[in-house]
Coordinates of C-alpha atoms and ligand atoms in Angstrom, one line a residue:
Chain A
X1 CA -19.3 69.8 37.0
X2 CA -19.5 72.8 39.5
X3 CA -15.3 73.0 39.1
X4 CA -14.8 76.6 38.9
X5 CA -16.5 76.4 42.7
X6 CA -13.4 75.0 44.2
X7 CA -10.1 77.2 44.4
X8 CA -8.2 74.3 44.9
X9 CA -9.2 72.2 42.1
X10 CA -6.8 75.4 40.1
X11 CA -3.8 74.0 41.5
X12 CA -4.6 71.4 38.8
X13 CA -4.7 68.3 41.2
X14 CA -6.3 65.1 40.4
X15 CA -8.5 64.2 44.0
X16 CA -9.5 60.5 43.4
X17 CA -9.7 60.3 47.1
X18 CA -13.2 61.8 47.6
X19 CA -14.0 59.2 50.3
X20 CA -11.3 59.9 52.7
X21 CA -12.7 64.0 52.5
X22 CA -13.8 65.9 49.9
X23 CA -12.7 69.5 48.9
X24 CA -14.6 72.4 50.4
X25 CA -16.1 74.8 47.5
X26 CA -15.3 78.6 48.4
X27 CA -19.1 79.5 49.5
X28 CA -18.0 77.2 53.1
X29 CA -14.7 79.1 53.1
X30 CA -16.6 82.8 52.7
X31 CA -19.6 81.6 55.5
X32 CA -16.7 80.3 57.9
X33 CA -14.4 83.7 57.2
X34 CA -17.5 86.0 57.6
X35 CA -18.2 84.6 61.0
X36 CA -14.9 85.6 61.9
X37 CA -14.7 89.1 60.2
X38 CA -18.1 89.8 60.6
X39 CA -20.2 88.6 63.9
X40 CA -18.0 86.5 65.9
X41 CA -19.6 85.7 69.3
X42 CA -20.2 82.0 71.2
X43 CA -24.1 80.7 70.8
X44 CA -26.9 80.5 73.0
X45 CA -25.3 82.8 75.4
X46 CA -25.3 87.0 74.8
X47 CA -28.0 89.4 74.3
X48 CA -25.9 91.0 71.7
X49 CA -26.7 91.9 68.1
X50 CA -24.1 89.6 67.2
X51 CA -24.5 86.7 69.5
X52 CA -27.9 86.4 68.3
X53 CA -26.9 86.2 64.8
X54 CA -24.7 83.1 65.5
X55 CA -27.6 81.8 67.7
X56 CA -29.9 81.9 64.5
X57 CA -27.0 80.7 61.7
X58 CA -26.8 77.6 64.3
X59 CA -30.6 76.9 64.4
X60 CA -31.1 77.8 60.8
X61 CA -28.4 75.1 60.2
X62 CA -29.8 72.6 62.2
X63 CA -32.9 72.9 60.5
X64 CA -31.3 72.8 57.2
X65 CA -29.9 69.1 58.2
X66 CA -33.0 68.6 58.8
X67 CA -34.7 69.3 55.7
X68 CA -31.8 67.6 54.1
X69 CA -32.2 64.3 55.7
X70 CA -36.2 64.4 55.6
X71 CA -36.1 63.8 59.9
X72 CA -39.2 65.2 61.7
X73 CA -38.2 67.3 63.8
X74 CA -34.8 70.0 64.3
X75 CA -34.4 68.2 67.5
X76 CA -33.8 64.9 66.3
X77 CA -30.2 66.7 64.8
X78 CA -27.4 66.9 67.4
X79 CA -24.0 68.5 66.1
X80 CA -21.0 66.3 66.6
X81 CA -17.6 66.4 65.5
X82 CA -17.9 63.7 63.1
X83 CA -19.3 60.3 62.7
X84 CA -17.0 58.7 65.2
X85 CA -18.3 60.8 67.6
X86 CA -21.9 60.2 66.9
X87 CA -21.5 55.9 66.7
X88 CA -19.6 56.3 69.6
X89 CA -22.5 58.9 71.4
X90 CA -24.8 56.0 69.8
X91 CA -23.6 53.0 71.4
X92 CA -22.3 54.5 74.9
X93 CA -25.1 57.5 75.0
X94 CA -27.7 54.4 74.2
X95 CA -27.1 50.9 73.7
X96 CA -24.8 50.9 77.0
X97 CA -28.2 51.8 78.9
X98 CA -30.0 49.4 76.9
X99 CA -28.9 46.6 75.9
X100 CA -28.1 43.1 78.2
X101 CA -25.9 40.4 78.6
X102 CA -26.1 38.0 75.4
X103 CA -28.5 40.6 73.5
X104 CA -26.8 40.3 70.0
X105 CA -25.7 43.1 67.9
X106 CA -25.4 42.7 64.3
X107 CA -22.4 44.1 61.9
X108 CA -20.2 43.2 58.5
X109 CA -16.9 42.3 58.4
X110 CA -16.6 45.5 55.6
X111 CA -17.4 48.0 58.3
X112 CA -15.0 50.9 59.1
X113 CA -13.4 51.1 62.5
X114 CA -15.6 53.3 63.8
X115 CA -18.6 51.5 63.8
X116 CA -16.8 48.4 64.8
X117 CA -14.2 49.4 67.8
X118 CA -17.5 51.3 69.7
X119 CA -19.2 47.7 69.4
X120 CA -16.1 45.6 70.8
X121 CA -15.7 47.8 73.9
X122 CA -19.2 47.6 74.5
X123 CA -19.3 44.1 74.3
X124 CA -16.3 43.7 76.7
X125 CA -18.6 45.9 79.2
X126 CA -21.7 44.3 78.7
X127 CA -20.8 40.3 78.0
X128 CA -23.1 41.5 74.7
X129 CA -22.1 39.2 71.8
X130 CA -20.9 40.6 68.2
X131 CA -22.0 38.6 65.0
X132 CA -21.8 39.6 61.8
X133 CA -23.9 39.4 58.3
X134 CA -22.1 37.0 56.1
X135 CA -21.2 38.9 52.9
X136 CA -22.0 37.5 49.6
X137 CA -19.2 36.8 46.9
X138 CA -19.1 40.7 45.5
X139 CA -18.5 41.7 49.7
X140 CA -22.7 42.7 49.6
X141 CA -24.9 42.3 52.2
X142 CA -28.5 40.7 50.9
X143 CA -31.5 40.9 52.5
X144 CA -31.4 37.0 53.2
X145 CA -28.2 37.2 54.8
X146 CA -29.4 39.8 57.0
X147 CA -32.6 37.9 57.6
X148 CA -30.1 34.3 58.4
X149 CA -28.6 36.3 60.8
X150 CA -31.5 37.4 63.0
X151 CA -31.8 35.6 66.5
X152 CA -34.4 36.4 69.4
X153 CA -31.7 37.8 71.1
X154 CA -30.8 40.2 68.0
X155 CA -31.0 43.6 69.1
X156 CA -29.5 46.1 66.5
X157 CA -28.2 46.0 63.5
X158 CA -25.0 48.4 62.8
X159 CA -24.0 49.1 59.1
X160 CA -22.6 51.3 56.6
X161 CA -25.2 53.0 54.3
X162 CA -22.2 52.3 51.7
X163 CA -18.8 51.0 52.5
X164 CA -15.3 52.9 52.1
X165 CA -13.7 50.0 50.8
X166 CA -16.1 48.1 48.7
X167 CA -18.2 51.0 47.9
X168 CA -21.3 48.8 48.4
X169 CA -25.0 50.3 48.5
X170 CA -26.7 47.9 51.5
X171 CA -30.6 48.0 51.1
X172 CA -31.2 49.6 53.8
X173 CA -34.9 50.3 53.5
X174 CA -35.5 46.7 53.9
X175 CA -33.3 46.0 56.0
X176 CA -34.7 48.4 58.6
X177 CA -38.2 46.8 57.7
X178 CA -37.1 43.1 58.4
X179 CA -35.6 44.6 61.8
X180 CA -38.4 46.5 63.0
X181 CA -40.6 43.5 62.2
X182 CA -38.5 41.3 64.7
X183 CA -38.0 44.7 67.2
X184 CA -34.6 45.3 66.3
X185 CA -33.4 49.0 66.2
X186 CA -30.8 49.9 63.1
X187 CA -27.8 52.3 63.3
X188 CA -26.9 53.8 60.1
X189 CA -23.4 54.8 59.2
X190 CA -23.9 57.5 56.8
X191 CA -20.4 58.5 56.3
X192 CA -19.4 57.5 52.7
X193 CA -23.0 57.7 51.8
X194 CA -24.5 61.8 52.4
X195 CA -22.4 63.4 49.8
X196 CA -23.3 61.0 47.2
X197 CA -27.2 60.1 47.9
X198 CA -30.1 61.8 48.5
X199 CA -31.1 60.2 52.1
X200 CA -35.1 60.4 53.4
X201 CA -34.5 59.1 57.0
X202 CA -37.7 58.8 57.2
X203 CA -38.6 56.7 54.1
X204 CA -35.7 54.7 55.2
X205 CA -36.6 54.3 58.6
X206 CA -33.6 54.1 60.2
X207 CA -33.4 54.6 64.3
X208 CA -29.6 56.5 64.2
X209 CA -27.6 57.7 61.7
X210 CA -24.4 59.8 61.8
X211 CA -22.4 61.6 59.7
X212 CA -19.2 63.7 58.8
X213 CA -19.3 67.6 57.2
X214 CA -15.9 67.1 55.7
X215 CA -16.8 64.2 53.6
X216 CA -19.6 66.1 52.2
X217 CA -17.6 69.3 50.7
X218 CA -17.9 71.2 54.5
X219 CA -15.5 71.4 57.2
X220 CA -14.0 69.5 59.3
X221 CA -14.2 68.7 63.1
X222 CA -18.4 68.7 62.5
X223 CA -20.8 65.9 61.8
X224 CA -24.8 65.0 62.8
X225 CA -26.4 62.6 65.1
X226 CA -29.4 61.7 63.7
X227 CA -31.8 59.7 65.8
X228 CA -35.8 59.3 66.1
X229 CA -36.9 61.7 69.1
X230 CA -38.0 58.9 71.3
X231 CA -35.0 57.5 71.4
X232 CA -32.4 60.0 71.3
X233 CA -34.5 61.4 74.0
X234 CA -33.2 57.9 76.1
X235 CA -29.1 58.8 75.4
X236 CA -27.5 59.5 78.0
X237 CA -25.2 62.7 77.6
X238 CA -21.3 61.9 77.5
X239 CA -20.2 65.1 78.2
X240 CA -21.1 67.2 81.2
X241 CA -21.4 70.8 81.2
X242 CA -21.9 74.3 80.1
X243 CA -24.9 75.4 77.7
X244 CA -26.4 71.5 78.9
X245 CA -27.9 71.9 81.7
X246 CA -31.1 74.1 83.3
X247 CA -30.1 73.8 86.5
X248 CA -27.6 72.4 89.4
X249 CA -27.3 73.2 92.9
X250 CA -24.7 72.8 95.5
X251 CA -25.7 69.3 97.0
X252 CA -25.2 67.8 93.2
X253 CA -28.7 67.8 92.1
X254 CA -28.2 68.6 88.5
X255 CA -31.5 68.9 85.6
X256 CA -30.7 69.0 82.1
X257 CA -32.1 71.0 79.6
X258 CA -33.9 68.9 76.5
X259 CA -32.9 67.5 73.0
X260 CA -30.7 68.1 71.3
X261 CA -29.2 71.1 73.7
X262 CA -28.4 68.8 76.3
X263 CA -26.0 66.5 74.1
X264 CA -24.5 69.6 72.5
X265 CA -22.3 70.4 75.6
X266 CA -19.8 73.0 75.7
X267 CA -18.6 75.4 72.9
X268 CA -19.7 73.3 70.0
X269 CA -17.7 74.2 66.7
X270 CA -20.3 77.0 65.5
X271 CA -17.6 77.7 62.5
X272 CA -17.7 74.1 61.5
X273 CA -21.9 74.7 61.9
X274 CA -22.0 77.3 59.9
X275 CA -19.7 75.7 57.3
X276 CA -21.9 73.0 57.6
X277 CA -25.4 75.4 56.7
X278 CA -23.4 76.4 53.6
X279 CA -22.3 73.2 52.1
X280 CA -26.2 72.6 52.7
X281 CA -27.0 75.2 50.3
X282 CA -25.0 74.1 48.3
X283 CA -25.5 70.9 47.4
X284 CA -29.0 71.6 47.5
X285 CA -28.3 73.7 44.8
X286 CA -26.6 71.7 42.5
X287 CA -29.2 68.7 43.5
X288 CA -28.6 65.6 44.8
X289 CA -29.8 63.5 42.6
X290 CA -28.0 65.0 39.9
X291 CA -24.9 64.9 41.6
X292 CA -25.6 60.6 41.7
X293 CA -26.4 60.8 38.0
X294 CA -23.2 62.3 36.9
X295 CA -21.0 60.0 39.5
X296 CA -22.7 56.9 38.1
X297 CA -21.8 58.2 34.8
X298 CA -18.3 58.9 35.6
X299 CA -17.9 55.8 37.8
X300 CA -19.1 53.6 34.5
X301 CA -16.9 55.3 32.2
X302 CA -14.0 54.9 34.4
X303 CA -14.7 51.3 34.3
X304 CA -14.9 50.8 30.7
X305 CA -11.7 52.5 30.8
X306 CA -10.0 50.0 33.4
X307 CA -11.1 47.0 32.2
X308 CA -9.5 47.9 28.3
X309 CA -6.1 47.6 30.4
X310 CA -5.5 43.7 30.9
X311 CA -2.7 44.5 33.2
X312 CA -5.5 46.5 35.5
X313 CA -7.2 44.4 38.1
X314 CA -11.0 46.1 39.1
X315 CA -12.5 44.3 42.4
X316 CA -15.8 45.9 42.5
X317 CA -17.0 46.3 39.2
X318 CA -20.4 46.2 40.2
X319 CA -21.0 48.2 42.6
X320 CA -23.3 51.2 42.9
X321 CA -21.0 53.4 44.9
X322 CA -18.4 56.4 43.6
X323 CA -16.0 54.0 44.3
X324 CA -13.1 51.4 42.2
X325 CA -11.0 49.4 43.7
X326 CA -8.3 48.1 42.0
X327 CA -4.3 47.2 41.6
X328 CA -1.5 47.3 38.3
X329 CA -1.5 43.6 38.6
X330 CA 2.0 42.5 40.2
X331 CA 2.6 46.1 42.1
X332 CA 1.8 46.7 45.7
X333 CA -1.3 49.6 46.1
X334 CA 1.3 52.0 47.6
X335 CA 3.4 51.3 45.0
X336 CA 1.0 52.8 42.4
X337 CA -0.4 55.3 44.5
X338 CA 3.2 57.0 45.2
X339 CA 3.6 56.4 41.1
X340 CA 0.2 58.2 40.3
X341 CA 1.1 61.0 43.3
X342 CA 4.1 61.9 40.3
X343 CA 1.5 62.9 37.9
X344 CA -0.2 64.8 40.8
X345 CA -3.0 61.8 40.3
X346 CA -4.3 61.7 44.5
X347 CA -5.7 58.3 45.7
X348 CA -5.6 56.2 47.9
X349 CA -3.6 52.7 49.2
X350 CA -4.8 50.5 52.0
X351 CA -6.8 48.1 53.6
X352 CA -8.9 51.5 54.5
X353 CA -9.6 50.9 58.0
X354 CA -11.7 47.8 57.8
X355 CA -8.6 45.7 58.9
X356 CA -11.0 42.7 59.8
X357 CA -11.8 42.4 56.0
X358 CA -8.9 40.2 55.6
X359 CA -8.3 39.7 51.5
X360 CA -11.4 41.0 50.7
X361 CA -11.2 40.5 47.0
X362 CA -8.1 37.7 47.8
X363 CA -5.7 40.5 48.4
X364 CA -5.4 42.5 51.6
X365 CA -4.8 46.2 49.9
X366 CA -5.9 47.7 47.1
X367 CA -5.8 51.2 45.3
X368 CA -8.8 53.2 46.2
X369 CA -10.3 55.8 43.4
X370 CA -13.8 57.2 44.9
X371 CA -15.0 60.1 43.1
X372 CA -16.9 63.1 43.5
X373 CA -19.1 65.6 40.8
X374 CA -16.2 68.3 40.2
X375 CA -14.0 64.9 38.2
X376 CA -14.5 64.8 35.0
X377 CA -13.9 62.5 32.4
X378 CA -10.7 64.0 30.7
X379 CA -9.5 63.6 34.5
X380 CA -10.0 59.9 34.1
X381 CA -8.2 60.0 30.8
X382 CA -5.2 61.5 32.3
X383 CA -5.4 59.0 34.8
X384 CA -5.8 56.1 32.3
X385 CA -2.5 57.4 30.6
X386 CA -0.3 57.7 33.3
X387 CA -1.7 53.9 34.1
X388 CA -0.8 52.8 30.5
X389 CA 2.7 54.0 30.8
X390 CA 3.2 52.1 33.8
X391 CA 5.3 49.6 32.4
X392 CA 8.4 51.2 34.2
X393 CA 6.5 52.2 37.4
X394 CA 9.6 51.3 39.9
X395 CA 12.4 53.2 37.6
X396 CA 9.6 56.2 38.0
X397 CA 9.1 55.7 41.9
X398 CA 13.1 55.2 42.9
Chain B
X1 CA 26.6 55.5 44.0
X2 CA 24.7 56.8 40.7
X3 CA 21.2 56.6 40.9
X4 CA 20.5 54.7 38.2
X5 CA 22.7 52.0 39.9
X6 CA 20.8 52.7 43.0
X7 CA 17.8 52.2 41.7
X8 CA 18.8 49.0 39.7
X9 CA 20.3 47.3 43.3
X10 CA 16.6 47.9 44.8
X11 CA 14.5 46.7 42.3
X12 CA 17.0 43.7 41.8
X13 CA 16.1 43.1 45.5
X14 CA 12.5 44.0 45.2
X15 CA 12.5 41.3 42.8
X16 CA 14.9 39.1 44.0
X17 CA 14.7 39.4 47.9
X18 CA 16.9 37.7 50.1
X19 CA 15.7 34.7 52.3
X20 CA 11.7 35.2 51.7
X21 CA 10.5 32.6 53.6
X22 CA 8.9 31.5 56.3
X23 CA 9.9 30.0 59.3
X24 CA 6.8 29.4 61.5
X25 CA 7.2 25.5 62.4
X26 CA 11.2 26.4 63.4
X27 CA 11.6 26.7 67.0
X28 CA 15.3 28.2 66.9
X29 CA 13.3 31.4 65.1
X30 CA 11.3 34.3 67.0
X31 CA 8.7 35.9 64.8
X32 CA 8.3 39.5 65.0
X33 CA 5.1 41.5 63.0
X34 CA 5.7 45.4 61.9
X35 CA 2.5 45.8 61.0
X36 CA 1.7 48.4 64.4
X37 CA 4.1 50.5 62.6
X38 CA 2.0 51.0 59.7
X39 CA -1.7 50.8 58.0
X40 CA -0.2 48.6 55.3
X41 CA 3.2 47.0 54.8
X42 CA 2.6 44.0 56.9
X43 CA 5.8 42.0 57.1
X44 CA 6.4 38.9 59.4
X45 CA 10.5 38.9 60.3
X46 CA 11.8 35.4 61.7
X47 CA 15.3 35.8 63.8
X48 CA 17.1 33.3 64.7
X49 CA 19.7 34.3 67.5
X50 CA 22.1 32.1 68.6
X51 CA 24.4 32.9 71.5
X52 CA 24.8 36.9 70.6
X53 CA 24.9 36.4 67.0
X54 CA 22.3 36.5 64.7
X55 CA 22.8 33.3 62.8
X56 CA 19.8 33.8 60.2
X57 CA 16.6 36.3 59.4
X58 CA 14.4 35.7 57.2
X59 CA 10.9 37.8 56.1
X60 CA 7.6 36.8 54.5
X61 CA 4.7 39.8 54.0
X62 CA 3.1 42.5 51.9
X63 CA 5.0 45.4 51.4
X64 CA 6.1 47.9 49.0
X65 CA 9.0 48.1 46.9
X66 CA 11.1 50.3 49.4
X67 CA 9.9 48.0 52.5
X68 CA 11.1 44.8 50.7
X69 CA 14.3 46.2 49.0
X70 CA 15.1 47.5 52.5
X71 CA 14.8 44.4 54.3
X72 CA 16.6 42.2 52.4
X73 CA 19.5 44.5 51.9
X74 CA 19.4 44.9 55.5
X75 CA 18.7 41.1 56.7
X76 CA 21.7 40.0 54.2
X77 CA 24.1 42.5 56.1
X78 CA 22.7 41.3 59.5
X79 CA 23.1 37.9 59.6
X80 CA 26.6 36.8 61.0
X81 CA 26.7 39.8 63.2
X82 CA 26.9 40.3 67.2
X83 CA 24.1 42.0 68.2
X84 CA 26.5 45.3 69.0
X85 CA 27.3 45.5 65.2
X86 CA 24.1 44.7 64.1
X87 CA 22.6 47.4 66.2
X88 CA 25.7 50.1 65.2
X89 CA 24.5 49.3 61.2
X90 CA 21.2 49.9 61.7
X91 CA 21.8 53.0 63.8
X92 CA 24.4 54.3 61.0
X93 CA 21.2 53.2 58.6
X94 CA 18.6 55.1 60.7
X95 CA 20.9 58.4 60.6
X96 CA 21.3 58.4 57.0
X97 CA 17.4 58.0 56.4
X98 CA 17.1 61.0 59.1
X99 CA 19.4 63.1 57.2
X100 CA 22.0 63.1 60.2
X101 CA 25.4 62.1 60.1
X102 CA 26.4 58.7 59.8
X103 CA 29.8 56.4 58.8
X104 CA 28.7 54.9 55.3
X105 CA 31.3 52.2 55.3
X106 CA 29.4 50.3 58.0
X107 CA 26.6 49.9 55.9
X108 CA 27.9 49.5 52.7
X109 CA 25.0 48.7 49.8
X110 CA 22.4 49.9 52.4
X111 CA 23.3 54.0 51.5
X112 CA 20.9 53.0 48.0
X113 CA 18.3 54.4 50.2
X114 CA 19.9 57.5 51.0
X115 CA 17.3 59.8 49.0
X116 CA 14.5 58.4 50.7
X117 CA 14.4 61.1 53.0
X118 CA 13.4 63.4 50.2
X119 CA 10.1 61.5 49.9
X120 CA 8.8 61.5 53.4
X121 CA 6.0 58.9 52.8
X122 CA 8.5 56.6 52.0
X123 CA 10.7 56.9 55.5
X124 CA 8.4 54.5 57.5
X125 CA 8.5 51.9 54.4
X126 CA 12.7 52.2 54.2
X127 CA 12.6 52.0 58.5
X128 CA 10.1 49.3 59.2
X129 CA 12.2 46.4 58.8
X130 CA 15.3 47.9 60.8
X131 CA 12.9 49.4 63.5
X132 CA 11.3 45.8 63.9
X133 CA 15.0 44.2 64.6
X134 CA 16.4 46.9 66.4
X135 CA 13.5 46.9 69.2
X136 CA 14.1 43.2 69.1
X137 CA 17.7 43.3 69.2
X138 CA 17.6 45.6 72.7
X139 CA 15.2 43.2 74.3
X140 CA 17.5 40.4 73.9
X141 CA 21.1 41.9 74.0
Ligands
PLP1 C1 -17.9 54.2 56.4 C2 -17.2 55.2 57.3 N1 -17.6 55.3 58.6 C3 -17.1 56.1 59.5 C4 -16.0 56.9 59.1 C5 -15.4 57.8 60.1 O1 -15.6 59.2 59.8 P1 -14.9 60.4 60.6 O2 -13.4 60.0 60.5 O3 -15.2 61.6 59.8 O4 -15.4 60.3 62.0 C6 -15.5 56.9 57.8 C7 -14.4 57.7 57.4 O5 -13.5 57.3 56.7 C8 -16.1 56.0 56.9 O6 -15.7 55.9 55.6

């Protein structure tokens, strides 16, 4: 749906590879061009017509991520440039200050590096100690795992809201209640999950969350911190400097200004902000739940397709998420993917960043589709052809 | 060479790869890994180096067609060699896959990869293998 919203999708591409970033429609492009042909100026500094203009676009945008998350308040949303950068704000801004020696932080083996590598370097610093949730036998997480895990000295839980590689839905809601039951805080990796779900941080309950614009249809180089005010009142800045503080004084004493401005140092990317405001919109508009209707549509009929090819390997069948994983039995993923990349047919080949997954379904990479609204079904039928007449896929590739 | 022939030499060796096995209980073999070189093609390269010459190589892993093809071409070239004229085929190799000048009758069968360069995805999958030996070739010349 929404195609003719996207320029790009004209230069009649296939883009199965939704989950590594998604396009941008042209409504970001015209609210990122117009703040540079129209009132360019940095924020929260002139008492210009025009500064003031990007001063309001970057409030108005931060209360838009607000109202799109369900948080309480605008300052419990700090811009970032991504979701690395907030799970790494998270864990250094915070759980450095908090946690001690053998406190226990919880993970999965399917999570992607980012919410992993922050964890390890952590635990070097601190002597804190890294478990993780076994997985069941489709690579979920269940509430009884989660609950098996759980130690006194359990102190967070860390997980994808849905996983780039499996494409798992984690319960997240009761996860988050078991935790808070035995005073454990949970991080949220929303990543591979904002574009494709409507998210209530609040009914979820979730302590931090971050995020990525460019995986939900904005730009890049821009993502959200979410956490509950109380707490992201406790992080620690990482970065020192302009537009953070209220005041300093020769001798060193230095008093910061409050959430969020204070861990919003520097120039932020206000293009990448307003970008973000617009791809706000406009998902809004097209509504999230419809857009999870019509990828749960697409995602089943892709299936049904799949599995009528018995030379087709699926992996996650059951999964919730816009995403399949799969192989041409007998060819290596990147093998296929440089076959489909003939027909113009993007996705993607890997072990997608969760390199501690070893042979997650028995093999250790796979061909990644993961979808988004503007894929259509006669998309998936082009893709199903090109599959069928794979039979001479290396004479094709050589 | 004509391409179909080209094409029929790496997928013979795709299929068919020279001395895929491992070697991992064999103390006269040093393992080497390429996987830092890339997200995916994982291959595990087992030299055996015996006074200057390399006396065997063999290779177990995942990898795609081009990294496999590649590496047993280039392992059956290798073996026998001094370490100077291994090194001097995979240089002559590395030149043709960068598009530079190289002598094709050092490395013989090894020019079916000479269109690789056209497909620039595919460079790191043709130069994994010969990277892996050549850095282990200069640490022990
Ligand atoms: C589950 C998950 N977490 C985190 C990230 C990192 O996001 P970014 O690269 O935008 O910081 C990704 C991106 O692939 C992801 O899929």
């Amino acid at each position: 749906m929404n195609r003719e919203d996207f320029d790009i999708l004209k230069t009649n591409i296939i883009y199965f590879d939704n989950g590594a970033t998604s396009f941008k429609p042209n409504i970001v492009k015209e609210k990122i061009m117009e703040y540079y042909s129209l009132y360019t100026a940095n924020a929260h500094r002139g008492d210009y017509k025009n500064s003031m203009i990007v001063d309001q676009k970057y409030e108005e945008t931060r209360r838009k991520v607000k109202e799109f998350i369900n948080a309480r308040e605008d300052s419990e949303i700090v811009f970032t440039s991504g979701t690395t950068e907030g799970l790494n704000m998270i864990v250094f801004g915070y759980f450095k200050n908090v946690l001690k020696k053998g406190d226990e932080v919880l993970l999965t083996e399917s999570e992607h590096a980012s919410n992993i590598l922050p964890w390890f370097v952590l635990a070097k610093e601190l002597g804190i100690v890294i478990r993780y949730i076994p997985l069941n036998e489709n690579n979920e997480v269940t509430i009884e795992a989660v609950k098996n895990s759980i130690t006194p000295k359990t102190k967070v839980i860390s997980l994808a809201h849905i996983t780039n590689v499996v494409g798992d839905l984690r319960p997240i809601k009761e996860i988050a209640e078991i935790a808070h039951d035995n005073g454990i805080l949970v991080v949220l990796d929303a990543a591979q999950s904002i574009a494709h779900k409507k998210i209530d941080v609040r009914d979820l309950d979730v302590d931090f969350m971050a995020f990525s614009g460019h995986k939900m249809y904005g730009p890049t180089g821009i993502g959200v911190l979410y956490a509950k005010f109380s707490l992201l009142d406790k992080l620690k800045p990482l970065y020192y400097g302009g537009g953070m503080n209220a005041i300093f004084t020769k001798d060193g004493y230095i008093e910061l200004r409050e959430i969020p401005t204070r861990l919003e140092a520097g120039t932020t990317n206000i293009e990448g902000i307003i970008g973000l405001g617009a791809c706000i919109d406009y998902l809004n508009m097209i509504g999230m739940d419809n857009i999870s209707k019509y990828e749960h549509e697409l995602r089943e009929y892709l299936i049904d397709k799949l599995k009528k090819l018995d030379f087709i390997e699926i992996y996650n069948e059951n999964n919730k998420g816009a995403i399949v994983a799969f192989n041409i039995k007998g060819v290596f993923a990147q093998d296929t993917a440089v076959y489909l990349d003939k027909y113009n047919i993007c996705i993607r080949a890997g072990n997608h960043c969760a390199k501690i997954l070893n042979n997650v379904f028995n093999v250790n990479n796979t061909c990644r589709i993961s979808l988004s609204f503007y894929n259509t079904k006669e998309e998936v039928d082009l893709l199903i052809n090109v599959l069928k007449n794979s039979r001479n896929i290396y004479n094709e590739i050589l | 060479m004509d391409s179909n022939l080209k094409r029929s030499i790496i997928i013979d060796n795709y299929q068919n790869p020279v001395n895929r096995k491992r070697e991992d209980n064999n103390d006269k073999y040093e393992k080497i890994n390429t996987r830092n070189v890339s997200c995916i093609d994982n291959l595990d390269l087992y030299i055996n180096l015996k006074d200057g010459i390399i006396s065997d190589i063999t290779f177990e892993g995942e990898a795609c067609v081009i990294s496999i093809a590649s590496t047993s071409i280039l392992i059956n070239k290798l073996i026998g060699k001094s370490i100077n004229v291994a090194l001097e085929i995979i240089d002559n190799y590395l030149k043709m896959i960068n598009e530079e000048e190289y002598d094709e009758t050092l490395i013989s069968d090894l020019v079916v990869f000479d269109d690789v360069s056209k497909q620039p995805s595919r460079i790191k999958c043709a130069t994994l293998t010969a990277n892996g030996i050549k850095k282990y070739l200069m640490e022990n010349k």
